[in-house]
CSV table of C-alpha atoms in Angstrom, one decimal:
chain,number,residue,atom,x,y,z
A,1304,UNK,CA,0.0,0.0,0.0
A,1305,UNK,CA,2.9,2.4,0.8
A,1306,UNK,CA,4.5,1.7,-2.5
A,1307,UNK,CA,1.3,2.5,-4.3
A,1308,UNK,CA,0.9,5.7,-2.4
A,1309,UNK,CA,4.5,6.8,-3.3
A,1310,UNK,CA,4.0,5.8,-6.9
A,1311,UNK,CA,0.8,7.8,-7.2
A,1312,UNK,CA,2.4,10.9,-5.7
A,1313,UNK,CA,5.4,10.5,-8.0
A,1314,UNK,CA,3.2,10.3,-11.1
A,1315,UNK,CA,1.1,13.3,-10.0
A,1316,UNK,CA,4.3,15.3,-9.3
A,1317,UNK,CA,5.6,14.4,-12.8
A,1318,UNK,CA,2.2,15.3,-14.4
A,1319,UNK,CA,2.2,18.8,-12.8
A,1320,UNK,CA,5.8,19.6,-13.2
A,1321,UNK,CA,6.4,18.5,-16.8
A,1322,UNK,CA,4.0,19.4,-19.7
A,1323,UNK,CA,2.8,16.2,-21.4
A,1324,UNK,CA,2.4,15.6,-25.1
A,1325,UNK,CA,-1.4,15.9,-24.8
A,1326,UNK,CA,-1.5,19.6,-25.6
A,1327,UNK,CA,0.7,22.6,-26.4
A,1328,UNK,CA,2.5,24.2,-23.6
A,1329,UNK,CA,1.0,27.7,-22.9
A,1330,UNK,CA,3.1,30.5,-21.4
A,1331,UNK,CA,1.7,33.7,-19.9
A,1332,UNK,CA,2.3,35.8,-23.0
A,1333,UNK,CA,0.8,33.1,-25.3
A,1334,UNK,CA,-2.2,32.9,-23.0
A,1335,UNK,CA,-2.7,36.7,-23.3
A,1336,UNK,CA,-2.3,36.6,-27.1
A,1337,UNK,CA,-4.7,33.7,-27.4
A,1338,UNK,CA,-7.4,35.5,-25.4
A,1339,UNK,CA,-7.0,38.7,-27.3
A,1340,UNK,CA,-7.3,36.9,-30.6
A,1341,UNK,CA,-10.6,35.2,-29.9
A,1342,UNK,CA,-12.5,36.6,-26.9
A,1343,UNK,CA,-16.1,37.6,-27.8
A,1344,UNK,CA,-16.1,41.0,-26.1
A,1345,UNK,CA,-13.1,42.1,-28.2
A,1346,UNK,CA,-14.9,40.9,-31.4
A,1347,UNK,CA,-17.8,43.1,-30.4
A,1348,UNK,CA,-15.5,46.1,-29.9
A,1349,UNK,CA,-13.8,45.5,-33.3
A,1350,UNK,CA,-17.3,45.4,-35.0
A,1351,UNK,CA,-18.2,48.7,-33.3
A,1352,UNK,CA,-14.9,50.2,-34.5
A,1353,UNK,CA,-15.6,49.1,-38.1
A,1354,UNK,CA,-19.0,50.8,-37.8
A,1355,UNK,CA,-17.3,54.1,-36.8
A,1356,UNK,CA,-14.9,53.8,-39.8
A,1357,UNK,CA,-17.8,53.1,-42.1
A,1358,UNK,CA,-19.5,56.2,-40.9
A,1359,UNK,CA,-16.9,58.3,-42.8
A,1360,UNK,CA,-18.2,56.9,-46.0
A,1361,UNK,CA,-21.8,57.4,-44.9
A,1362,UNK,CA,-21.0,61.1,-44.4
A,1363,UNK,CA,-19.3,61.3,-47.9
A,1364,UNK,CA,-22.4,59.7,-49.5
A,1365,UNK,CA,-24.8,62.0,-47.7
A,1366,UNK,CA,-23.0,65.0,-49.3
A,1367,UNK,CA,-23.6,63.8,-52.9
A,1368,UNK,CA,-26.1,65.8,-54.9
A,1369,UNK,CA,-29.7,64.7,-54.7
A,1370,UNK,CA,-30.8,63.8,-58.3
A,1371,UNK,CA,-34.5,63.0,-58.8
A,1372,UNK,CA,-36.2,61.8,-62.0
A,1373,UNK,CA,-40.0,61.7,-62.2
A,1374,UNK,CA,-42.5,60.9,-64.9
A,1375,UNK,CA,-46.3,60.6,-64.7
A,1376,UNK,CA,-49.1,60.0,-67.1
A,1377,UNK,CA,-52.5,61.3,-66.1
A,1378,UNK,CA,-56.1,61.0,-67.1
A,1379,UNK,CA,-58.9,63.1,-65.5
A,1380,UNK,CA,-61.1,66.2,-65.6
A,1381,UNK,CA,-59.7,69.8,-65.8
A,1382,UNK,CA,-61.9,72.3,-64.0
A,1383,UNK,CA,-60.1,75.3,-62.7
A,1384,UNK,CA,-61.3,77.9,-60.2
A,1385,UNK,CA,-59.7,81.0,-58.8
A,1386,UNK,CA,-58.5,81.1,-55.2
A,1387,UNK,CA,-55.7,80.0,-52.9
A,1388,UNK,CA,-55.5,77.1,-50.5
A,1389,UNK,CA,-53.3,74.8,-48.5
A,1390,UNK,CA,-53.4,71.4,-50.2
A,1391,UNK,CA,-52.4,69.5,-47.0
A,1392,UNK,CA,-51.6,66.6,-49.3
A,1393,UNK,CA,-55.3,65.8,-49.6
A,1394,UNK,CA,-56.6,68.1,-52.4
A,1395,UNK,CA,-55.7,67.0,-56.0
A,1396,UNK,CA,-54.1,70.0,-57.8
A,1397,UNK,CA,-55.6,70.8,-61.2
A,1398,UNK,CA,-54.3,73.1,-63.9
A,1399,UNK,CA,-56.8,74.2,-66.4
A,1400,UNK,CA,-58.9,77.2,-67.6
A,1401,UNK,CA,-61.9,78.6,-65.9
A,1402,UNK,CA,-65.3,77.8,-67.4
A,1403,UNK,CA,-68.8,78.9,-66.5
A,1404,UNK,CA,-69.9,75.3,-66.1
A,1405,UNK,CA,-68.3,72.2,-64.6
A,1406,UNK,CA,-67.3,69.9,-67.5
A,1407,UNK,CA,-67.1,66.1,-67.2
A,1408,UNK,CA,-65.0,65.7,-70.3
A,1409,UNK,CA,-61.6,63.9,-69.8
A,1410,UNK,CA,-58.2,65.4,-70.6
A,1411,UNK,CA,-54.9,63.5,-70.7
A,1412,UNK,CA,-51.5,64.8,-69.7
A,1413,UNK,CA,-47.9,63.8,-69.3
A,1414,UNK,CA,-45.3,65.4,-67.0
A,1415,UNK,CA,-41.6,64.6,-66.7
A,1416,UNK,CA,-39.3,66.2,-64.2
A,1417,UNK,CA,-35.6,66.0,-63.4
A,1418,UNK,CA,-34.2,68.0,-60.5
A,1419,UNK,CA,-31.0,68.2,-58.5
A,1420,UNK,CA,-29.9,70.0,-55.3
A,1421,UNK,CA,-26.4,70.1,-53.9
A,1422,UNK,CA,-25.4,71.6,-50.6
A,1423,UNK,CA,-22.0,73.1,-51.6
A,1424,UNK,CA,-21.1,75.3,-48.6
A,1425,UNK,CA,-22.2,75.5,-45.0
A,1426,UNK,CA,-19.4,77.5,-43.3
A,1427,UNK,CA,-17.4,74.5,-42.0
A,1428,UNK,CA,-20.2,72.1,-40.9
A,1429,UNK,CA,-18.8,69.4,-43.2
A,1430,UNK,CA,-15.3,69.7,-41.7
A,1431,UNK,CA,-16.8,69.6,-38.2
A,1432,UNK,CA,-18.7,66.4,-39.0
A,1433,UNK,CA,-15.5,64.9,-40.4
A,1434,UNK,CA,-13.6,65.9,-37.3
A,1435,UNK,CA,-16.3,64.3,-35.1
A,1436,UNK,CA,-16.3,61.1,-37.1
A,1437,UNK,CA,-12.5,60.8,-36.9
A,1438,UNK,CA,-12.8,61.5,-33.1
A,1439,UNK,CA,-15.3,58.6,-32.9
A,1440,UNK,CA,-12.9,56.3,-34.7
A,1441,UNK,CA,-10.1,57.3,-32.3
A,1442,UNK,CA,-12.3,56.6,-29.3
A,1443,UNK,CA,-13.3,53.3,-30.8
A,1444,UNK,CA,-9.6,52.3,-31.4
A,1445,UNK,CA,-8.6,53.4,-27.9
A,1446,UNK,CA,-11.7,51.7,-26.4
A,1447,UNK,CA,-10.6,48.4,-28.1
A,1448,UNK,CA,-7.1,48.9,-26.7
A,1449,UNK,CA,-8.5,49.6,-23.2
A,1450,UNK,CA,-10.7,46.4,-23.4
A,1451,UNK,CA,-7.6,44.4,-24.4
A,1452,UNK,CA,-5.6,46.0,-21.5
A,1453,UNK,CA,-8.3,45.0,-19.0
A,1454,UNK,CA,-8.7,41.5,-20.5
A,1455,UNK,CA,-4.9,41.1,-20.3
A,1456,UNK,CA,-5.1,41.8,-16.5
A,1457,UNK,CA,-7.7,39.1,-16.1
A,1458,UNK,CA,-5.6,36.5,-18.0
A,1459,UNK,CA,-2.5,37.4,-16.1
A,1460,UNK,CA,-4.3,37.1,-12.7
A,1461,UNK,CA,-5.8,33.8,-13.7
A,1462,UNK,CA,-2.4,32.5,-14.9
A,1463,UNK,CA,-0.8,33.7,-11.7
A,1464,UNK,CA,-3.4,31.7,-9.7
A,1465,UNK,CA,-2.3,28.6,-11.6
A,1466,UNK,CA,1.4,29.4,-10.8
A,1467,UNK,CA,0.8,29.8,-7.1
A,1468,UNK,CA,-1.7,26.9,-6.9
A,1469,UNK,CA,0.8,24.6,-8.6
A,1470,UNK,CA,3.5,25.6,-6.1
A,1471,UNK,CA,1.1,25.1,-3.2
A,1472,UNK,CA,0.1,21.8,-4.7
A,1473,UNK,CA,3.8,20.7,-4.8
A,1474,UNK,CA,4.1,21.7,-1.1
A,1475,UNK,CA,1.1,19.7,-0.2
A,1476,UNK,CA,2.6,16.7,-2.1
A,1477,UNK,CA,5.9,17.1,-0.2
A,1478,UNK,CA,4.0,17.4,3.1
A,1479,UNK,CA,2.0,14.3,2.3
A,1480,UNK,CA,5.2,12.4,1.5
A,1481,UNK,CA,6.8,13.6,4.8
A,1482,UNK,CA,3.8,12.7,6.9
A,1483,UNK,CA,3.5,9.3,5.3
A,1484,UNK,CA,7.2,8.7,6.0
A,1485,UNK,CA,6.7,9.7,9.7
A,1486,UNK,CA,3.7,7.5,9.9
A,1487,UNK,CA,5.6,4.4,8.7
A,1488,UNK,CA,8.4,5.0,11.1
A,1489,UNK,CA,5.9,5.4,14.0
A,1490,UNK,CA,4.0,2.3,13.0
A,1491,UNK,CA,7.2,0.3,13.0
A,1492,UNK,CA,8.1,1.7,16.5
A,1493,UNK,CA,4.6,0.9,17.8
A,1494,UNK,CA,4.6,-2.6,16.4
A,1495,UNK,CA,7.9,-3.2,18.1
A,1496,UNK,CA,6.5,-2.0,21.4
A,1497,UNK,CA,8.8,1.0,21.6
A,1498,UNK,CA,6.1,3.6,21.2
A,1499,UNK,CA,2.4,3.6,22.5
A,1500,UNK,CA,-0.4,2.9,20.1
A,1501,UNK,CA,-1.7,6.4,20.5
A,1502,UNK,CA,1.2,7.7,18.4
A,1503,UNK,CA,0.1,5.5,15.5
A,1504,UNK,CA,-3.5,6.9,15.7
A,1505,UNK,CA,-2.2,10.5,15.7
A,1506,UNK,CA,0.1,9.8,12.8
A,1507,UNK,CA,-2.9,8.4,10.8
A,1508,UNK,CA,-4.9,11.5,11.6
A,1509,UNK,CA,-2.1,13.7,10.4
A,1510,UNK,CA,-1.9,11.7,7.2
A,1511,UNK,CA,-5.6,12.1,6.6
A,1512,UNK,CA,-5.4,15.8,7.2
A,1513,UNK,CA,-2.5,16.1,4.7
A,1514,UNK,CA,-4.6,14.2,2.1
A,1515,UNK,CA,-7.5,16.5,2.5
A,1516,UNK,CA,-5.4,19.6,2.1
A,1517,UNK,CA,-3.9,18.1,-1.0
A,1518,UNK,CA,-7.3,17.2,-2.5
A,1519,UNK,CA,-8.6,20.7,-1.8
A,1520,UNK,CA,-5.6,22.3,-3.4
A,1521,UNK,CA,-6.0,20.0,-6.4
A,1522,UNK,CA,-9.7,21.1,-6.7
A,1523,UNK,CA,-8.7,24.8,-6.7
A,1524,UNK,CA,-6.1,24.2,-9.3
A,1525,UNK,CA,-8.5,22.5,-11.6
A,1526,UNK,CA,-11.0,25.4,-11.2
A,1527,UNK,CA,-8.3,27.9,-12.2
A,1528,UNK,CA,-7.3,25.7,-15.1
A,1529,UNK,CA,-10.9,25.6,-16.4
A,1530,UNK,CA,-11.1,29.4,-16.2
A,1531,UNK,CA,-7.9,29.9,-18.1
A,1532,UNK,CA,-9.1,27.4,-20.8
A,1533,UNK,CA,-12.3,29.4,-21.1
A,1534,UNK,CA,-10.4,32.7,-21.6
A,1535,UNK,CA,-8.0,31.3,-24.1
A,1536,UNK,CA,-10.5,29.3,-26.0
A,1537,UNK,CA,-8.7,26.0,-25.4
A,1538,UNK,CA,-10.1,22.6,-24.4
A,1539,UNK,CA,-9.3,21.8,-20.7
A,1540,UNK,CA,-8.0,18.4,-21.7
A,1541,UNK,CA,-5.6,20.1,-24.2
A,1542,UNK,CA,-4.4,22.9,-21.9
A,1543,UNK,CA,-0.8,22.6,-20.6
A,1544,UNK,CA,0.4,25.6,-18.7
A,1545,UNK,CA,4.1,26.5,-18.5
A,1546,UNK,CA,4.5,27.8,-14.9
A,1547,UNK,CA,8.1,28.8,-15.3
A,1548,UNK,CA,8.9,31.3,-12.6
A,1549,UNK,CA,12.2,33.1,-12.2
A,1550,UNK,CA,12.0,34.0,-8.5
A,1551,UNK,CA,15.6,35.3,-8.5
A,1552,UNK,CA,14.6,38.3,-10.7
A,1553,UNK,CA,12.4,39.6,-7.9
A,1554,UNK,CA,15.6,40.6,-6.1
A,1555,UNK,CA,16.6,42.8,-9.0
A,1556,UNK,CA,15.6,46.4,-8.5
A,1557,UNK,CA,13.5,47.5,-11.6
A,1558,UNK,CA,14.4,50.6,-13.6
A,1559,UNK,CA,12.6,53.9,-12.8
A,1560,UNK,CA,9.5,54.5,-14.7
A,1561,UNK,CA,6.6,56.9,-15.0
A,1562,UNK,CA,3.0,57.1,-16.0
A,1563,UNK,CA,2.9,58.1,-19.7
A,1564,UNK,CA,0.1,59.7,-21.7
A,1565,UNK,CA,0.4,56.8,-24.1
A,1566,UNK,CA,-1.1,54.5,-21.4
A,1567,UNK,CA,-4.2,52.8,-22.9
A,1568,UNK,CA,-6.5,54.0,-20.1
A,1569,UNK,CA,-5.2,57.6,-20.5
A,1570,UNK,CA,-5.3,57.5,-24.3
A,1571,UNK,CA,-9.0,56.4,-24.2
A,1572,UNK,CA,-9.8,59.3,-21.8
A,1573,UNK,CA,-7.9,61.8,-23.9
A,1574,UNK,CA,-9.6,60.7,-27.1
A,1575,UNK,CA,-13.0,60.8,-25.4
A,1576,UNK,CA,-12.2,64.4,-24.3
A,1577,UNK,CA,-11.2,65.3,-27.9
A,1578,UNK,CA,-14.4,63.7,-29.2
A,1579,UNK,CA,-16.6,65.8,-26.8
A,1580,UNK,CA,-14.8,69.0,-27.9
A,1581,UNK,CA,-15.3,68.1,-31.5
A,1582,UNK,CA,-19.0,67.7,-31.0
A,1583,UNK,CA,-19.2,71.2,-29.6
A,1584,UNK,CA,-17.7,72.5,-32.8
A,1585,UNK,CA,-20.1,70.5,-34.9
A,1586,UNK,CA,-23.1,71.7,-32.8
A,1587,UNK,CA,-22.1,75.4,-33.2
A,1588,UNK,CA,-21.7,75.1,-37.0
A,1589,UNK,CA,-24.9,73.2,-37.5
A,1590,UNK,CA,-26.9,76.5,-37.2
A,1591,UNK,CA,-24.9,78.4,-39.8
A,1592,UNK,CA,-26.4,79.1,-43.3
A,1593,UNK,CA,-26.3,76.4,-45.9
A,1594,UNK,CA,-25.7,77.3,-49.6
A,1595,UNK,CA,-27.4,75.0,-52.1
A,1596,UNK,CA,-27.2,74.8,-55.9
A,1597,UNK,CA,-30.6,74.0,-57.5
A,1598,UNK,CA,-31.5,72.9,-61.0
A,1599,UNK,CA,-34.5,71.4,-62.6
A,1600,UNK,CA,-35.8,70.4,-66.1
A,1601,UNK,CA,-39.4,69.7,-66.9
A,1602,UNK,CA,-41.4,68.6,-69.9
A,1603,UNK,CA,-45.2,68.5,-70.2
A,1604,UNK,CA,-47.9,67.5,-72.6
A,1605,UNK,CA,-51.7,67.9,-72.4
A,1606,UNK,CA,-54.8,67.2,-74.6
A,1607,UNK,CA,-56.2,70.6,-73.9
A,1608,UNK,CA,-55.4,73.2,-76.6
A,1609,UNK,CA,-54.4,76.8,-76.1
A,1610,UNK,CA,-58.0,77.8,-76.0
A,1611,UNK,CA,-58.7,75.3,-73.2
A,1612,UNK,CA,-60.7,73.1,-75.5
A,1613,UNK,CA,-60.7,69.3,-75.0
A,1614,UNK,CA,-58.8,67.5,-77.8
A,1615,UNK,CA,-58.1,63.9,-78.5
A,1616,UNK,CA,-56.7,62.0,-75.4
A,1617,UNK,CA,-53.7,60.7,-77.4
A,1618,UNK,CA,-52.3,64.2,-77.8
A,1619,UNK,CA,-51.7,64.5,-74.1
A,1620,UNK,CA,-49.3,61.6,-73.9
A,1621,UNK,CA,-46.4,63.4,-75.7
A,1622,UNK,CA,-44.4,66.5,-74.6
A,1623,UNK,CA,-45.2,69.9,-76.0
A,1624,UNK,CA,-43.6,72.2,-73.5
A,1625,UNK,CA,-40.1,72.1,-71.8
A,1626,UNK,CA,-38.7,74.3,-69.0
A,1627,UNK,CA,-35.3,74.7,-67.4
A,1628,UNK,CA,-34.5,76.3,-64.0
A,1629,UNK,CA,-31.2,77.0,-62.3
A,1630,UNK,CA,-30.6,78.8,-59.0
A,1631,UNK,CA,-28.8,79.0,-55.7
A,1632,UNK,CA,-30.4,79.2,-52.3
A,1633,UNK,CA,-29.1,80.2,-48.9
A,1634,UNK,CA,-31.0,78.8,-46.0
A,1635,UNK,CA,-30.8,79.5,-42.3
A,1636,UNK,CA,-33.2,78.9,-39.4
A,1637,UNK,CA,-32.8,81.8,-37.0
A,1638,UNK,CA,-34.3,79.8,-34.1
A,1639,UNK,CA,-31.5,77.2,-34.5
A,1640,UNK,CA,-29.1,79.7,-32.9
A,1641,UNK,CA,-31.1,79.5,-29.7
A,1642,UNK,CA,-31.2,75.7,-29.9
A,1643,UNK,CA,-27.5,75.5,-30.6
A,1644,UNK,CA,-26.6,77.7,-27.6
A,1645,UNK,CA,-28.5,75.3,-25.3
A,1646,UNK,CA,-27.0,72.2,-26.8
A,1647,UNK,CA,-23.5,73.7,-26.6
A,1648,UNK,CA,-24.0,74.4,-22.9
A,1649,UNK,CA,-25.1,70.8,-22.4
A,1650,UNK,CA,-22.1,69.5,-24.3
A,1651,UNK,CA,-19.8,71.7,-22.2
A,1652,UNK,CA,-20.8,69.8,-19.1
A,1653,UNK,CA,-19.9,66.6,-20.9
A,1654,UNK,CA,-16.5,68.0,-21.7
A,1655,UNK,CA,-16.0,68.9,-18.0
A,1656,UNK,CA,-17.0,65.3,-17.1
A,1657,UNK,CA,-14.5,63.9,-19.6
A,1658,UNK,CA,-11.8,66.2,-18.2
A,1659,UNK,CA,-12.6,65.1,-14.6
A,1660,UNK,CA,-12.5,61.4,-15.6
A,1661,UNK,CA,-9.1,61.9,-17.3
A,1662,UNK,CA,-7.8,63.5,-14.1
A,1663,UNK,CA,-9.1,60.7,-11.9
A,1664,UNK,CA,-7.5,58.1,-14.2
A,1665,UNK,CA,-4.1,59.9,-14.0
A,1666,UNK,CA,-4.3,60.2,-10.3
A,1667,UNK,CA,-5.2,56.5,-9.8
A,1668,UNK,CA,-2.4,55.3,-12.1
A,1669,UNK,CA,0.1,57.6,-10.4
A,1670,UNK,CA,-1.0,56.4,-6.9
A,1671,UNK,CA,-0.7,52.8,-8.1
A,1672,UNK,CA,2.9,53.4,-9.3
A,1673,UNK,CA,3.9,55.3,-6.2
A,1674,UNK,CA,2.5,52.5,-3.9
A,1675,UNK,CA,4.3,49.8,-5.9
A,1676,UNK,CA,7.6,51.7,-5.7
A,1677,UNK,CA,7.3,52.4,-2.0
A,1678,UNK,CA,6.6,48.8,-0.9
A,1679,UNK,CA,9.0,47.1,-3.4
A,1680,UNK,CA,12.1,47.6,-1.3
A,1681,UNK,CA,10.6,46.2,1.9
A,1682,UNK,CA,9.3,43.1,0.0
A,1683,UNK,CA,12.8,42.5,-1.3
A,1684,UNK,CA,14.0,42.4,2.4
A,1685,UNK,CA,11.4,39.7,3.0
A,1686,UNK,CA,12.6,37.8,-0.1
A,1687,UNK,CA,16.2,37.8,1.1
A,1688,UNK,CA,15.1,36.4,4.5
A,1689,UNK,CA,13.1,33.5,3.1
A,1690,UNK,CA,16.1,31.1,2.6
A,1691,UNK,CA,17.1,31.5,6.2
A,1692,UNK,CA,13.5,30.8,7.4
A,1693,UNK,CA,13.2,27.6,5.2
A,1694,UNK,CA,16.6,26.3,6.4
A,1695,UNK,CA,15.7,26.9,10.0
A,1696,UNK,CA,12.3,25.2,9.7
A,1697,UNK,CA,13.9,22.2,7.9
A,1698,UNK,CA,16.5,21.8,10.6
A,1699,UNK,CA,13.9,22.0,13.3
A,1700,UNK,CA,11.9,19.2,11.6
A,1701,UNK,CA,15.0,17.0,11.2
A,1702,UNK,CA,16.1,17.6,14.8
A,1703,UNK,CA,12.6,16.8,16.2
A,1704,UNK,CA,12.6,13.6,14.1
A,1705,UNK,CA,16.0,12.6,15.4
A,1706,UNK,CA,14.9,13.3,19.0
A,1707,UNK,CA,11.8,11.2,18.5
A,1708,UNK,CA,13.7,8.3,17.1
A,1709,UNK,CA,15.9,8.5,20.2
A,1710,UNK,CA,12.9,8.4,22.5
A,1711,UNK,CA,13.4,12.0,23.7
A,1712,UNK,CA,10.6,13.8,21.7
A,1713,UNK,CA,6.9,12.9,21.5
A,1714,UNK,CA,4.6,12.7,18.5
A,1715,UNK,CA,3.2,16.2,19.1
A,1716,UNK,CA,6.6,17.7,18.7
A,1717,UNK,CA,7.0,16.1,15.3
A,1718,UNK,CA,3.6,17.2,14.3
A,1719,UNK,CA,4.4,20.8,15.3
A,1720,UNK,CA,7.6,20.6,13.3
A,1721,UNK,CA,5.9,19.3,10.2
A,1722,UNK,CA,3.2,22.0,10.4
A,1723,UNK,CA,5.8,24.7,10.9
A,1724,UNK,CA,7.8,23.5,7.9
A,1725,UNK,CA,4.7,23.4,5.7
A,1726,UNK,CA,3.7,26.9,6.9
A,1727,UNK,CA,7.1,28.3,6.2
A,1728,UNK,CA,7.1,26.8,2.7
A,1729,UNK,CA,3.7,28.4,2.0
A,1730,UNK,CA,4.9,31.6,3.4
A,1731,UNK,CA,7.6,31.6,0.8
A,1732,UNK,CA,5.0,31.4,-1.9
A,1733,UNK,CA,2.9,34.1,-0.2
A,1734,UNK,CA,5.9,36.6,-0.1
A,1735,UNK,CA,6.7,35.8,-3.8
A,1736,UNK,CA,3.1,36.3,-4.6
A,1737,UNK,CA,3.0,39.7,-3.0
A,1738,UNK,CA,6.3,40.7,-4.8
A,1739,UNK,CA,4.8,39.6,-8.1
A,1740,UNK,CA,1.6,41.5,-7.4
A,1741,UNK,CA,3.7,44.7,-6.8
A,1742,UNK,CA,5.5,44.1,-10.1
A,1743,UNK,CA,2.2,43.7,-11.8
A,1744,UNK,CA,0.9,46.9,-10.3
A,1745,UNK,CA,3.9,48.7,-11.6
A,1746,UNK,CA,3.4,47.2,-15.1
A,1747,UNK,CA,-0.3,48.2,-14.9
A,1748,UNK,CA,0.5,51.8,-14.0
A,1749,UNK,CA,3.2,52.2,-16.7
A,1750,UNK,CA,1.7,49.8,-19.3
A,1751,UNK,CA,5.2,48.4,-19.6
A,1752,UNK,CA,4.8,44.6,-19.2
A,1753,UNK,CA,8.2,43.5,-20.6
A,1754,UNK,CA,10.0,43.3,-17.1
A,1755,UNK,CA,7.0,41.6,-15.7
A,1756,UNK,CA,6.8,38.9,-18.4
A,1757,UNK,CA,10.5,38.3,-18.0
A,1758,UNK,CA,9.7,36.7,-14.6
A,1759,UNK,CA,7.8,33.9,-16.4
A,1760,UNK,CA,10.0,33.3,-19.4
A,1761,UNK,CA,12.3,30.3,-19.8
A,1762,UNK,CA,15.9,31.5,-19.5
């Protein structure tokens, strides 16, 4: 049974320490790239960005001349009467001479019309619309970059969970092996009558506790593995994570850095501020006059003669008169100036909001960087102290074990030494985790992830 236990632990240790041939090994940077390439939220952002880009062509198409061609053939009465009215779209217009009586004779007619109007000048509104459209594109591009930045943080944190869980899993394996070794030694001593049977029972309890801790850690590791597989779009059965960790680089002091305006979060806020200002310019110019070129050509035929007599219906289906009209029009709605003033005031508040959010983002990033720089030196002191702590705990365990074998120490002393050693080993991981977290905060604040990724690359 003991051989089976050690064989199982060995196989598990090999499985978690060496990537198998079942799937491709995935490093941290590869995990980030895989997520960015396939994640649905980013696909939605890219689609929205393409819609912003297509809007430029929509604006160009809207500025083309309006060209309308119309032809109609009519058959009806032609009884005219003096007077003016609003047709309201309900009264049929009639063009014909006035007669003393209402005639029921039919007249035919044919009208063809071609017209065009082209807004050629509007005191800069077209330019303002283009500027606003380009600002929307810039916001869309920086929004996509911001979404990628946020998603990268999620992937990195999930990957780090796997790194720390794998190291904790290794500690639980080592602890389980140590406890099983102690249990076998104690069982031999109990069987030979050197130690009381209570020691054997306590050793079995400690082994059971070690197994439970190992199983719990294994469950947490699998959960994190599933989450990373979901983010990267991989099958869980095919996912092999490269948890290379160069802990020695944590002792190296990183180069000085600062928060730059090119940071994805700041770039998004800056572009949003630019976009809000561009909309103010477009709002103000929307009330300015519009100069439009107008042209129209018409042709008409009728079965009525010049004396307003009804003729053969067939004569009305041809064209007997043509007209041409060319002009220019300037249009302005005076009330729009009042509306524009109100809309511009409203937009000014949006500009102030964008300015405040930009300031908040800058302050938060600067605070994050300052905090990371301030605690990094103290964490390095803890890292340098870790080897001493581990050596001391290991010696304490070995000495307690030696004293127990010589009949000087009891089972509780060995249990305490085992628990202390495991606690110290986990404390090493905790300190390293805190140090990596500080490095990640620095990378987040500066958007420079190169030194951080170096911690997890194979040398």
